[in-house]
Amino acid sequence: MFRLNPNYRFSRAAAATIFNNEAHYPLFIVPKVANTYFCFSSTSFADARKLFDEMSDLDVVSSTSIIGTFSKQHLHKEAIYLFTRMLFNNIRPTEFTFGTVIHSSTLLKYLNIGKQLHGCTIKSGLNSNVFVGSASLDLYSKLSTIEEARKVFEDTHQPNVVSYTTLISGYIKNKRFEDALRLFEEMPERNVVTWNAMISGFSQTGYNEEAVNIFIEMLRERVMPNESTFSCVIIAAANIGAIGKGRSLHGYVFKCLGDKLNVFIGNALISFYAKCGNMEDSLLVFDKLRGRNVVSWNALVCGYAQNGRGIEAIELFERMIVSGLKPNDVTILGMLWACSHAGLVTEGYSYFNKVRHKEPNLLKPEHYGCMVDMLARSGRFKEAEEFIQRLPFEPGIGFWKALLGGCQIHSNVKLGEFAARKIMALDPEDVSSYIMLSNAYAAAGRWEIASTVRKEIKEKQMKRIPGCSWIEIRNKVHVFLNKDCKHCQIDDIYRVLKICIQHSLDCEALSILMEFSI
């Protein structure tokens, strides 16, 4: 009756008839009635709670089913409340009841309540149950220490794939990669979800090459990737600019799925080609993608921005407006970024002012910071200073860094010193401000002061983030850090580099001799 009549008023009336009838109603109807209320209005929680409170003879199955319904509807506080009512009515919870409310505690970030519930499972002897164990493991790995999560894992009788995957994700989140790999190898059974957790986890923590290698190992073990796998590994390849591996992945996706890309894989490919500087292929994927969403447009707009193609970014943005899709804050940030890097100050100002008057809620501190960067890059320092003074909030360190970056480009030492002092006041350990100020002095020809600033960095033992570059040769990515001597072919590399430098110097000397001979 409830399934055939999806009407809130009808269902409510039917429920009243059932529960007011003197005849005993079957308990299996109770969770169906509660679920029906949710189908039509979020305000009907009061009705469902009233139903729960008024049923004097609810059993554990019906109670657990109602609590599960609340949890599925993302009403986690209410699910926990009903659990307390269940205990008040002397209904003994099962492993499924505990698993559900522990899961709700995790999503609400209620660690203390979650711990109390876990303690109840220990007292009742249910803590070794795999359903309870998986929920408790998720709680501790996300909200507490990985050591506590490991103890829960060890207490679980016959942990399943979910238990293993949860603990592996916890290890990766805490950057304990060796532990994650060891547990991964110990798993008696690995499914695609576990492989995805490894690939995604390594990629999100900056170990992108390892993520790609894990995917290759996954194929060797003949595990069929799903759409989530492809999205994760393509993003990893994009982060290291592995154009060869990325193209191979694109070909493999086409082989598995044909040209019917889902939007998540399509968006990942758009970002991949854009990060590798190949905007033509990025646009090709975008044009062929069905069901494009705002993320698809943002990926292409930001791609044009990071490749300094501001005009194309503006044209694409206008095309997006015509399509009827509403831009979000990321779209606007991409647009301002594009205008900044292409020197399109007038256009950037125009878009910023339009958004400020029509959709002010879209503007975040990042957008204001991008405007300061755009003005400073173009040498319009007076406007940049005035813009900072008129900010509707206190400027953070990013604003002064943007201003200092412009001073470095245009050798504006006086304003650069002012911006650097602001940065140092906010974060005395920020080494980048010293480096940018030193570069500004050097660009202005004030070498002694530039050298003094550099000496100060060494004296204060401030740690610099080393410069990084990479190159892909024969589908292998070679990563190099500044002053790196760890590469297996470092001696050969430096030998060839020395030859190149000498050749360059010889060519320069030859050109000077030819100039004098003329």
Short mmCIF file of C-alpha atoms in Angstrom, two decimals:
data_model
loop_
_atom_site.label_atom_id
_atom_site.label_comp_id
_atom_site.label_asym_id
_atom_site.label_seq_id
_atom_site.Cartn_x
_atom_site.Cartn_y
_atom_site.Cartn_z
CA MET A 1 0.00 0.00 0.00
CA PHE A 2 2.81 2.43 0.94
CA ARG A 3 4.78 1.63 -2.22
CA LEU A 4 1.75 1.87 -4.48
CA ASN A 5 0.57 5.19 -3.04
CA PRO A 6 3.52 7.57 -2.86
CA ASN A 7 1.49 10.29 -1.23
CA TYR A 8 2.42 11.67 2.16
CA ARG A 9 -1.14 12.51 3.30
CA PHE A 10 -2.45 9.14 2.18
CA SER A 11 0.37 7.27 3.91
CA ARG A 12 -0.11 9.27 7.08
CA ALA A 13 -3.82 8.52 7.12
CA ALA A 14 -3.17 4.85 6.42
CA ALA A 15 -0.65 4.73 9.26
CA ALA A 16 -3.17 6.30 11.64
CA THR A 17 -5.76 3.68 10.64
CA ILE A 18 -3.30 0.84 11.25
CA PHE A 19 -2.04 2.02 14.63
CA ASN A 20 -5.41 3.18 15.99
CA ASN A 21 -7.02 -0.10 15.08
CA GLU A 22 -7.63 -2.37 18.04
CA ALA A 23 -6.30 -5.33 16.09
CA HIS A 24 -2.59 -6.07 16.57
CA TYR A 25 -0.57 -4.64 13.71
CA PRO A 26 2.40 -6.50 12.21
CA LEU A 27 5.69 -4.94 13.39
CA PHE A 28 7.31 -5.17 9.95
CA ILE A 29 5.01 -2.32 8.83
CA VAL A 30 6.53 0.16 11.33
CA PRO A 31 9.85 0.83 9.50
CA LYS A 32 7.98 1.06 6.19
CA VAL A 33 5.76 3.81 7.63
CA ALA A 34 8.80 5.70 8.98
CA ASN A 35 10.53 5.40 5.62
CA THR A 36 7.39 6.67 3.83
CA TYR A 37 7.39 9.84 5.92
CA PHE A 38 10.94 10.59 4.81
CA CYS A 39 10.10 10.22 1.15
CA PHE A 40 8.04 13.41 1.18
CA SER A 41 9.26 15.84 3.78
CA SER A 42 12.29 16.33 5.98
CA THR A 43 9.97 17.94 8.54
CA SER A 44 8.21 14.60 9.13
CA PHE A 45 10.95 13.48 11.53
CA ALA A 46 8.61 14.53 14.37
CA ASP A 47 5.98 12.11 13.05
CA ALA A 48 8.47 9.25 12.77
CA ARG A 49 9.87 9.94 16.26
CA LYS A 50 6.35 10.11 17.69
CA LEU A 51 5.63 6.79 16.02
CA PHE A 52 8.74 5.29 17.63
CA ASP A 53 7.92 6.66 21.09
CA GLU A 54 4.28 5.53 21.05
CA MET A 55 4.95 1.93 20.02
CA SER A 56 5.17 0.09 23.32
CA ASP A 57 5.89 -3.33 21.82
CA LEU A 58 8.56 -2.55 19.24
CA ASP A 59 11.12 -5.32 18.88
CA VAL A 60 14.85 -5.05 18.12
CA VAL A 61 14.40 -5.72 14.38
CA SER A 62 11.85 -2.92 13.89
CA SER A 63 13.82 -0.51 16.09
CA THR A 64 17.08 -1.19 14.24
CA SER A 65 15.30 -0.82 10.91
CA ILE A 66 13.90 2.61 11.86
CA ILE A 67 17.30 3.79 13.17
CA GLY A 68 18.88 2.57 9.92
CA THR A 69 16.28 4.54 7.92
CA PHE A 70 17.15 7.73 9.81
CA SER A 71 20.87 7.14 9.22
CA LYS A 72 20.36 6.57 5.49
CA GLN A 73 18.46 9.87 5.30
CA HIS A 74 21.52 11.60 6.88
CA LEU A 75 19.56 12.30 10.08
CA HIS A 76 22.37 11.01 12.25
CA LYS A 77 21.57 12.98 15.41
CA GLU A 78 18.03 11.65 15.27
CA ALA A 79 19.33 8.09 14.74
CA ILE A 80 21.42 8.38 17.92
CA TYR A 81 18.45 9.86 19.80
CA LEU A 82 16.25 6.93 18.78
CA PHE A 83 18.99 4.55 19.90
CA THR A 84 18.80 6.08 23.39
CA ARG A 85 15.00 5.66 23.33
CA MET A 86 15.53 2.06 22.33
CA LEU A 87 17.72 1.49 25.41
CA PHE A 88 15.13 3.32 27.58
CA ASN A 89 12.53 0.82 26.35
CA ASN A 90 14.83 -2.06 27.42
CA ILE A 91 15.36 -3.26 23.86
CA ARG A 92 18.76 -4.97 23.58
CA PRO A 93 20.71 -3.67 20.52
CA THR A 94 22.23 -6.08 18.02
CA GLU A 95 25.54 -5.78 16.16
CA PHE A 96 23.66 -4.08 13.32
CA THR A 97 22.18 -1.45 15.68
CA PHE A 98 25.60 -0.67 17.13
CA GLY A 99 27.22 -0.60 13.69
CA THR A 100 24.66 1.94 12.46
CA VAL A 101 24.91 4.37 15.38
CA ILE A 102 28.73 4.15 15.51
CA HIS A 103 28.71 5.06 11.80
CA SER A 104 26.42 8.03 12.59
CA SER A 105 28.80 9.13 15.37
CA THR A 106 31.70 9.06 12.90
CA LEU A 107 29.88 11.23 10.37
CA LEU A 108 28.92 13.69 13.13
CA LYS A 109 32.54 13.63 14.42
CA TYR A 110 31.23 12.62 17.86
CA LEU A 111 34.33 10.74 18.99
CA ASN A 112 33.35 10.53 22.67
CA ILE A 113 29.90 9.12 21.88
CA GLY A 114 31.48 6.72 19.40
CA LYS A 115 33.94 5.52 22.06
CA GLN A 116 31.11 4.99 24.54
CA LEU A 117 29.19 2.96 21.97
CA HIS A 118 32.32 0.92 21.23
CA GLY A 119 32.70 0.34 24.97
CA CYS A 120 29.13 -0.98 25.08
CA THR A 121 29.96 -3.45 22.31
CA ILE A 122 32.96 -4.71 24.33
CA LYS A 123 30.75 -5.23 27.41
CA SER A 124 28.12 -7.05 25.36
CA GLY A 125 30.73 -9.16 23.54
CA LEU A 126 29.84 -7.77 20.12
CA ASN A 127 33.10 -5.90 19.47
CA SER A 128 34.62 -8.83 17.57
CA ASN A 129 31.71 -8.85 15.11
CA VAL A 130 32.90 -7.76 11.67
CA PHE A 131 30.05 -5.26 11.17
CA VAL A 132 30.72 -3.56 14.53
CA GLY A 133 34.48 -3.84 13.96
CA SER A 134 34.34 -2.12 10.56
CA ALA A 135 32.24 0.76 11.96
CA SER A 136 34.52 1.17 15.02
CA LEU A 137 37.61 0.97 12.83
CA ASP A 138 36.26 3.77 10.64
CA LEU A 139 35.54 5.86 13.75
CA TYR A 140 39.05 5.56 15.20
CA SER A 141 40.92 5.88 11.89
CA LYS A 142 39.09 9.12 11.04
CA LEU A 143 38.69 10.76 14.44
CA SER A 144 41.37 9.28 16.71
CA THR A 145 44.81 7.66 16.41
CA ILE A 146 45.83 4.98 13.95
CA GLU A 147 47.09 2.89 16.91
CA GLU A 148 43.58 2.70 18.36
CA ALA A 149 42.26 1.80 14.92
CA ARG A 150 44.82 -0.99 14.64
CA LYS A 151 43.75 -2.39 18.05
CA VAL A 152 40.10 -2.49 16.89
CA PHE A 153 41.23 -4.26 13.72
CA GLU A 154 43.10 -6.89 15.74
CA ASP A 155 40.05 -7.42 17.99
CA THR A 156 37.79 -8.04 14.99
CA HIS A 157 37.06 -11.70 14.29
CA GLN A 158 37.77 -12.51 10.64
CA PRO A 159 38.09 -8.91 9.34
CA ASN A 160 36.63 -8.49 5.87
CA VAL A 161 37.73 -6.45 2.84
CA VAL A 162 36.03 -3.33 4.26
CA SER A 163 38.01 -3.67 7.53
CA TYR A 164 41.33 -4.03 5.68
CA THR A 165 40.54 -1.16 3.31
CA THR A 166 39.56 1.18 6.16
CA LEU A 167 42.80 0.53 8.06
CA ILE A 168 44.89 0.88 4.88
CA SER A 169 43.25 4.26 4.19
CA GLY A 170 44.02 5.29 7.78
CA TYR A 171 47.69 4.34 7.39
CA ILE A 172 47.97 6.31 4.12
CA LYS A 173 46.25 9.33 5.66
CA ASN A 174 48.88 9.26 8.42
CA LYS A 175 51.66 8.81 5.82
CA ARG A 176 52.61 5.39 7.13
CA PHE A 177 53.06 3.98 3.65
CA GLU A 178 55.15 0.96 4.60
CA ASP A 179 52.46 -0.17 7.05
CA ALA A 180 49.80 0.37 4.39
CA LEU A 181 51.73 -1.68 1.82
CA ARG A 182 52.47 -4.43 4.36
CA LEU A 183 48.78 -4.74 5.28
CA PHE A 184 47.83 -4.61 1.62
CA GLU A 185 50.15 -7.53 0.90
CA GLU A 186 48.73 -9.48 3.88
CA MET A 187 45.15 -9.21 2.63
CA PRO A 188 43.67 -12.64 1.86
CA GLU A 189 41.35 -11.05 -0.69
CA ARG A 190 41.63 -7.71 -2.50
CA ASN A 191 38.84 -6.15 -4.51
CA VAL A 192 38.73 -3.11 -6.77
CA VAL A 193 37.71 -0.84 -3.85
CA THR A 194 40.92 -1.73 -1.98
CA TRP A 195 43.06 -1.04 -5.06
CA ASN A 196 41.25 2.27 -5.52
CA ALA A 197 41.92 3.22 -1.88
CA MET A 198 45.64 2.59 -2.44
CA ILE A 199 45.81 4.54 -5.72
CA SER A 200 43.72 7.47 -4.44
CA GLY A 201 45.48 7.57 -1.06
CA PHE A 202 49.01 7.63 -2.50
CA SER A 203 48.01 10.26 -5.07
CA GLN A 204 46.31 12.55 -2.53
CA THR A 205 49.40 12.49 -0.29
CA GLY A 206 51.71 13.49 -3.15
CA TYR A 207 53.05 10.05 -4.08
CA ASN A 208 51.68 10.15 -7.60
CA GLU A 209 54.29 7.99 -9.32
CA GLU A 210 53.70 5.25 -6.73
CA ALA A 211 49.95 5.56 -7.37
CA VAL A 212 50.48 4.96 -11.10
CA ASN A 213 52.74 1.98 -10.34
CA ILE A 214 50.07 0.48 -8.06
CA PHE A 215 47.59 0.74 -10.94
CA ILE A 216 50.02 -1.12 -13.22
CA GLU A 217 50.38 -3.83 -10.55
CA MET A 218 46.59 -4.01 -10.36
CA LEU A 219 46.42 -4.78 -14.07
CA ARG A 220 49.14 -7.42 -13.72
CA GLU A 221 46.97 -9.19 -11.14
CA ARG A 222 44.10 -9.08 -13.65
CA VAL A 223 41.81 -6.98 -11.46
CA MET A 224 39.35 -5.10 -13.66
CA PRO A 225 39.44 -1.33 -12.95
CA ASN A 226 36.19 0.57 -12.58
CA GLU A 227 35.38 4.18 -13.42
CA SER A 228 36.63 5.39 -10.03
CA THR A 229 40.00 3.68 -10.64
CA PHE A 230 40.46 5.46 -13.95
CA SER A 231 39.62 8.87 -12.43
CA CYS A 232 42.14 8.38 -9.59
CA VAL A 233 45.03 7.16 -11.73
CA ILE A 234 44.52 9.81 -14.44
CA ILE A 235 44.67 12.52 -11.74
CA ALA A 236 47.91 10.94 -10.43
CA ALA A 237 49.42 10.96 -13.94
CA ALA A 238 48.36 14.61 -14.36
CA ASN A 239 50.06 15.63 -11.10
CA ILE A 240 53.45 14.44 -12.37
CA GLY A 241 52.91 15.51 -15.98
CA ALA A 242 53.37 11.95 -17.25
CA ILE A 243 52.03 12.58 -20.75
CA GLY A 244 53.08 9.16 -22.07
CA LYS A 245 51.44 7.22 -19.23
CA GLY A 246 48.40 9.48 -19.42
CA ARG A 247 47.91 8.83 -23.14
CA SER A 248 48.24 5.09 -22.51
CA LEU A 249 45.61 5.37 -19.78
CA HIS A 250 43.32 7.30 -22.11
CA GLY A 251 43.73 4.55 -24.72
CA TYR A 252 42.98 1.86 -22.13
CA VAL A 253 39.86 3.76 -20.97
CA PHE A 254 38.68 3.91 -24.59
CA LYS A 255 39.34 0.18 -24.96
CA CYS A 256 37.30 -0.63 -21.82
CA LEU A 257 34.50 1.94 -22.06
CA GLY A 258 34.50 3.12 -25.66
CA ASP A 259 33.83 6.82 -26.24
CA LYS A 260 31.04 6.83 -23.63
CA LEU A 261 33.13 8.43 -20.91
CA ASN A 262 31.46 9.16 -17.63
CA VAL A 263 31.77 12.76 -16.50
CA PHE A 264 34.30 11.99 -13.71
CA ILE A 265 36.77 10.29 -16.07
CA GLY A 266 36.16 13.00 -18.67
CA ASN A 267 36.90 15.75 -16.15
CA ALA A 268 40.08 13.95 -15.06
CA LEU A 269 41.26 13.72 -18.69
CA ILE A 270 40.48 17.41 -19.32
CA SER A 271 42.62 18.33 -16.28
CA PHE A 272 45.34 15.87 -17.29
CA TYR A 273 45.88 17.29 -20.79
CA ALA A 274 45.62 20.86 -19.46
CA LYS A 275 48.31 20.22 -16.79
CA CYS A 276 50.56 18.74 -19.49
CA GLY A 277 50.09 21.92 -21.57
CA ASN A 278 48.12 20.15 -24.30
CA MET A 279 45.01 22.34 -24.48
CA GLU A 280 44.04 21.01 -27.91
CA ASP A 281 43.46 17.46 -26.59
CA SER A 282 41.88 18.89 -23.45
CA LEU A 283 39.33 20.73 -25.59
CA LEU A 284 38.78 17.62 -27.72
CA VAL A 285 37.84 15.55 -24.64
CA PHE A 286 35.63 18.40 -23.40
CA ASP A 287 33.73 18.67 -26.71
CA LYS A 288 33.10 14.90 -26.86
CA LEU A 289 32.05 14.61 -23.20
CA ARG A 290 28.36 13.96 -22.62
CA GLY A 291 26.60 15.34 -19.57
CA ARG A 292 29.19 18.02 -18.89
CA ASN A 293 28.86 19.64 -15.46
CA VAL A 294 30.31 22.79 -13.93
CA VAL A 295 33.49 20.88 -12.97
CA SER A 296 34.07 20.10 -16.68
CA TRP A 297 33.89 23.78 -17.60
CA ASN A 298 36.04 24.76 -14.61
CA ALA A 299 38.73 22.24 -15.58
CA LEU A 300 39.02 23.75 -19.06
CA VAL A 301 38.81 27.38 -17.89
CA CYS A 302 41.55 26.76 -15.29
CA GLY A 303 43.56 24.86 -17.91
CA TYR A 304 43.56 27.86 -20.22
CA ALA A 305 44.45 30.06 -17.23
CA GLN A 306 47.48 28.04 -16.13
CA ASN A 307 48.74 27.93 -19.71
CA GLY A 308 48.50 31.72 -20.06
CA ARG A 309 45.71 31.65 -22.66
CA GLY A 310 43.43 34.30 -21.18
CA ILE A 311 41.47 35.08 -24.37
CA GLU A 312 40.42 31.43 -24.81
CA ALA A 313 39.43 31.28 -21.11
CA ILE A 314 37.18 34.33 -21.56
CA GLU A 315 35.62 32.90 -24.75
CA LEU A 316 34.92 29.59 -22.97
CA PHE A 317 33.41 31.40 -19.99
CA GLU A 318 31.05 33.32 -22.29
CA ARG A 319 30.14 30.03 -23.98
CA MET A 320 29.36 28.56 -20.55
CA ILE A 321 26.99 31.45 -19.76
CA VAL A 322 25.20 30.98 -23.11
CA SER A 323 24.78 27.24 -22.36
CA GLY A 324 22.71 28.19 -19.31
CA LEU A 325 25.08 26.67 -16.75
CA LYS A 326 25.66 28.85 -13.71
CA PRO A 327 29.33 29.51 -12.82
CA ASN A 328 30.49 28.80 -9.26
CA ASP A 329 33.29 30.29 -7.18
CA VAL A 330 35.91 28.03 -8.85
CA THR A 331 34.83 29.25 -12.31
CA ILE A 332 35.24 32.88 -11.24
CA LEU A 333 38.62 32.16 -9.67
CA GLY A 334 39.76 30.47 -12.90
CA MET A 335 38.63 33.51 -14.89
CA LEU A 336 40.47 35.98 -12.66
CA TRP A 337 43.54 33.76 -12.72
CA ALA A 338 43.40 33.68 -16.54
CA CYS A 339 43.13 37.47 -16.74
CA SER A 340 46.00 37.87 -14.24
CA HIS A 341 48.42 35.60 -16.11
CA ALA A 342 47.51 37.07 -19.50
CA GLY A 343 47.74 40.70 -18.33
CA LEU A 344 44.04 41.34 -19.05
CA VAL A 345 43.52 43.73 -16.13
CA THR A 346 40.51 45.62 -17.56
CA GLU A 347 38.67 42.38 -18.31
CA GLY A 348 39.53 40.96 -14.88
CA TYR A 349 38.24 44.06 -13.12
CA SER A 350 35.05 43.92 -15.18
CA TYR A 351 34.27 40.30 -14.26
CA PHE A 352 35.14 40.88 -10.60
CA ASN A 353 32.80 43.89 -10.34
CA LYS A 354 29.96 42.02 -12.09
CA VAL A 355 30.18 39.18 -9.60
CA ARG A 356 30.52 41.58 -6.65
CA HIS A 357 27.24 43.29 -7.59
CA LYS A 358 25.23 40.26 -8.78
CA GLU A 359 26.58 37.26 -6.81
CA PRO A 360 28.63 38.63 -3.87
CA ASN A 361 28.36 35.30 -2.01
CA LEU A 362 30.57 33.70 -4.67
CA LEU A 363 33.53 35.87 -3.72
CA LYS A 364 35.99 34.33 -1.27
CA PRO A 365 39.35 35.70 0.01
CA GLU A 366 41.05 33.79 -2.87
CA HIS A 367 39.23 35.96 -5.43
CA TYR A 368 40.34 39.18 -3.75
CA GLY A 369 43.87 37.78 -3.55
CA CYS A 370 43.80 37.04 -7.27
CA MET A 371 42.85 40.66 -7.95
CA VAL A 372 45.85 41.89 -5.92
CA ASP A 373 48.08 39.47 -7.85
CA MET A 374 46.69 40.74 -11.17
CA LEU A 375 47.27 44.41 -10.30
CA ALA A 376 50.75 43.76 -8.87
CA ARG A 377 51.83 41.65 -11.87
CA SER A 378 50.85 44.46 -14.21
CA GLY A 379 52.77 47.04 -12.14
CA ARG A 380 49.66 48.92 -10.95
CA PHE A 381 50.91 49.13 -7.38
CA LYS A 382 48.90 52.15 -6.24
CA GLU A 383 45.66 50.40 -7.25
CA ALA A 384 46.84 47.19 -5.57
CA GLU A 385 47.52 49.04 -2.29
CA GLU A 386 44.15 50.80 -2.42
CA PHE A 387 42.42 47.51 -3.19
CA ILE A 388 44.00 45.90 -0.09
CA GLN A 389 42.98 48.89 2.07
CA ARG A 390 39.33 48.54 0.92
CA LEU A 391 39.12 44.78 1.66
CA PRO A 392 36.01 43.78 3.68
CA PHE A 393 38.26 41.66 5.92
CA GLU A 394 41.80 41.67 7.35
CA PRO A 395 44.30 40.72 4.61
CA GLY A 396 46.14 37.45 5.20
CA ILE A 397 49.67 36.48 4.28
CA GLY A 398 48.65 35.51 0.71
CA PHE A 399 47.76 39.12 -0.17
CA TRP A 400 51.15 40.46 0.87
CA LYS A 401 52.89 37.62 -0.97
CA ALA A 402 50.98 38.55 -4.14
CA LEU A 403 52.05 42.17 -3.73
CA LEU A 404 55.66 41.17 -3.04
CA GLY A 405 55.63 38.90 -6.12
CA GLY A 406 54.70 41.89 -8.29
CA CYS A 407 57.43 43.97 -6.64
CA GLN A 408 59.93 41.24 -7.52
CA ILE A 409 58.86 41.34 -11.20
CA HIS A 410 59.01 45.15 -11.46
CA SER A 411 61.94 45.76 -9.05
CA ASN A 412 59.80 47.89 -6.71
CA VAL A 413 62.11 47.61 -3.72
CA LYS A 414 60.41 50.16 -1.43
CA LEU A 415 56.96 48.57 -1.59
CA GLY A 416 58.56 45.11 -1.59
CA GLU A 417 60.21 45.88 1.78
CA PHE A 418 56.83 46.99 3.16
CA ALA A 419 55.09 43.81 1.94
CA ALA A 420 57.94 41.62 3.25
CA ARG A 421 57.65 43.21 6.73
CA LYS A 422 53.92 42.42 6.73
CA ILE A 423 54.63 38.78 5.81
CA MET A 424 57.36 38.42 8.44
CA ALA A 425 55.04 39.86 11.11
CA LEU A 426 52.41 37.24 10.24
CA ASP A 427 54.85 34.35 9.83
CA PRO A 428 58.48 34.97 10.86
CA GLU A 429 59.48 31.49 9.58
CA ASP A 430 58.21 32.06 6.03
CA VAL A 431 61.34 31.71 3.91
CA SER A 432 59.63 32.59 0.60
CA SER A 433 59.26 36.27 1.58
CA TYR A 434 63.05 36.53 2.16
CA ILE A 435 63.76 34.91 -1.21
CA MET A 436 61.32 37.16 -3.11
CA LEU A 437 62.71 40.27 -1.40
CA SER A 438 66.26 39.18 -2.24
CA ASN A 439 65.21 38.69 -5.88
CA ALA A 440 63.64 42.15 -5.93
CA TYR A 441 66.91 43.68 -4.69
CA ALA A 442 68.87 41.70 -7.26
CA ALA A 443 66.55 42.79 -10.09
CA ALA A 444 67.09 46.40 -9.02
CA GLY A 445 70.86 45.87 -9.10
CA ARG A 446 71.26 46.17 -5.32
CA TRP A 447 73.43 43.07 -5.02
CA GLU A 448 74.91 43.74 -1.59
CA ILE A 449 71.52 43.95 0.12
CA ALA A 450 70.33 40.88 -1.86
CA SER A 451 73.34 38.97 -0.56
CA THR A 452 72.66 40.16 3.01
CA VAL A 453 69.07 38.83 2.85
CA ARG A 454 70.32 35.47 1.54
CA LYS A 455 72.91 35.34 4.34
CA GLU A 456 70.12 35.98 6.86
CA ILE A 457 68.25 32.93 5.54
CA LYS A 458 71.31 30.74 6.21
CA GLU A 459 71.98 32.26 9.65
CA LYS A 460 68.40 31.65 10.76
CA GLN A 461 68.64 28.10 9.33
CA MET A 462 65.36 28.58 7.49
CA LYS A 463 64.37 25.61 5.38
CA ARG A 464 63.61 26.21 1.73
CA ILE A 465 61.26 24.02 -0.26
CA PRO A 466 63.59 22.75 -3.01
CA GLY A 467 62.78 23.44 -6.64
CA CYS A 468 61.49 20.40 -8.50
CA SER A 469 61.35 19.36 -12.15
CA TRP A 470 60.71 16.13 -13.99
CA ILE A 471 60.93 14.61 -17.43
CA GLU A 472 59.29 11.53 -18.89
CA ILE A 473 61.48 9.25 -21.02
CA ARG A 474 60.19 5.94 -22.37
CA ASN A 475 57.17 6.00 -20.04
CA LYS A 476 59.36 6.51 -16.95
CA VAL A 477 59.16 9.76 -15.02
CA HIS A 478 62.51 11.08 -13.72
CA VAL A 479 62.13 13.59 -10.85
CA PHE A 480 64.90 16.05 -9.92
CA LEU A 481 65.16 18.31 -6.89
CA ASN A 482 67.46 21.31 -6.52
CA LYS A 483 71.02 20.06 -5.70
CA ASP A 484 69.75 16.49 -5.98
CA CYS A 485 72.44 13.80 -6.18
CA LYS A 486 70.26 10.71 -5.69
CA HIS A 487 69.47 9.83 -9.30
CA CYS A 488 71.05 6.55 -10.41
CA GLN A 489 72.60 8.26 -13.48
CA ILE A 490 73.62 11.48 -11.73
CA ASP A 491 77.30 11.26 -12.79
CA ASP A 492 76.37 10.90 -16.48
CA ILE A 493 73.81 13.71 -16.18
CA TYR A 494 76.31 16.16 -14.70
CA ARG A 495 78.95 15.14 -17.27
CA VAL A 496 76.58 15.97 -20.16
CA LEU A 497 75.41 19.16 -18.40
CA LYS A 498 79.04 20.29 -18.07
CA ILE A 499 79.58 19.74 -21.81
CA CYS A 500 76.40 21.75 -22.59
CA ILE A 501 77.47 24.64 -20.33
CA GLN A 502 80.96 24.71 -21.87
CA HIS A 503 79.46 24.67 -25.37
CA SER A 504 77.17 27.55 -24.42
CA LEU A 505 80.10 29.58 -23.06
CA ASP A 506 82.16 28.87 -26.19
CA CYS A 507 79.28 30.03 -28.40
CA GLU A 508 78.90 33.21 -26.32
CA ALA A 509 82.65 33.93 -26.55
CA LEU A 510 82.56 33.33 -30.30
CA SER A 511 79.66 35.72 -30.72
CA ILE A 512 81.55 38.45 -28.74
CA LEU A 513 84.66 37.95 -30.93
CA MET A 514 82.57 38.21 -34.10
CA GLU A 515 80.94 41.41 -32.78
CA PHE A 516 84.36 43.00 -32.14
CA SER A 517 85.73 41.86 -35.50
CA ILE A 518 82.90 43.67 -37.26
#
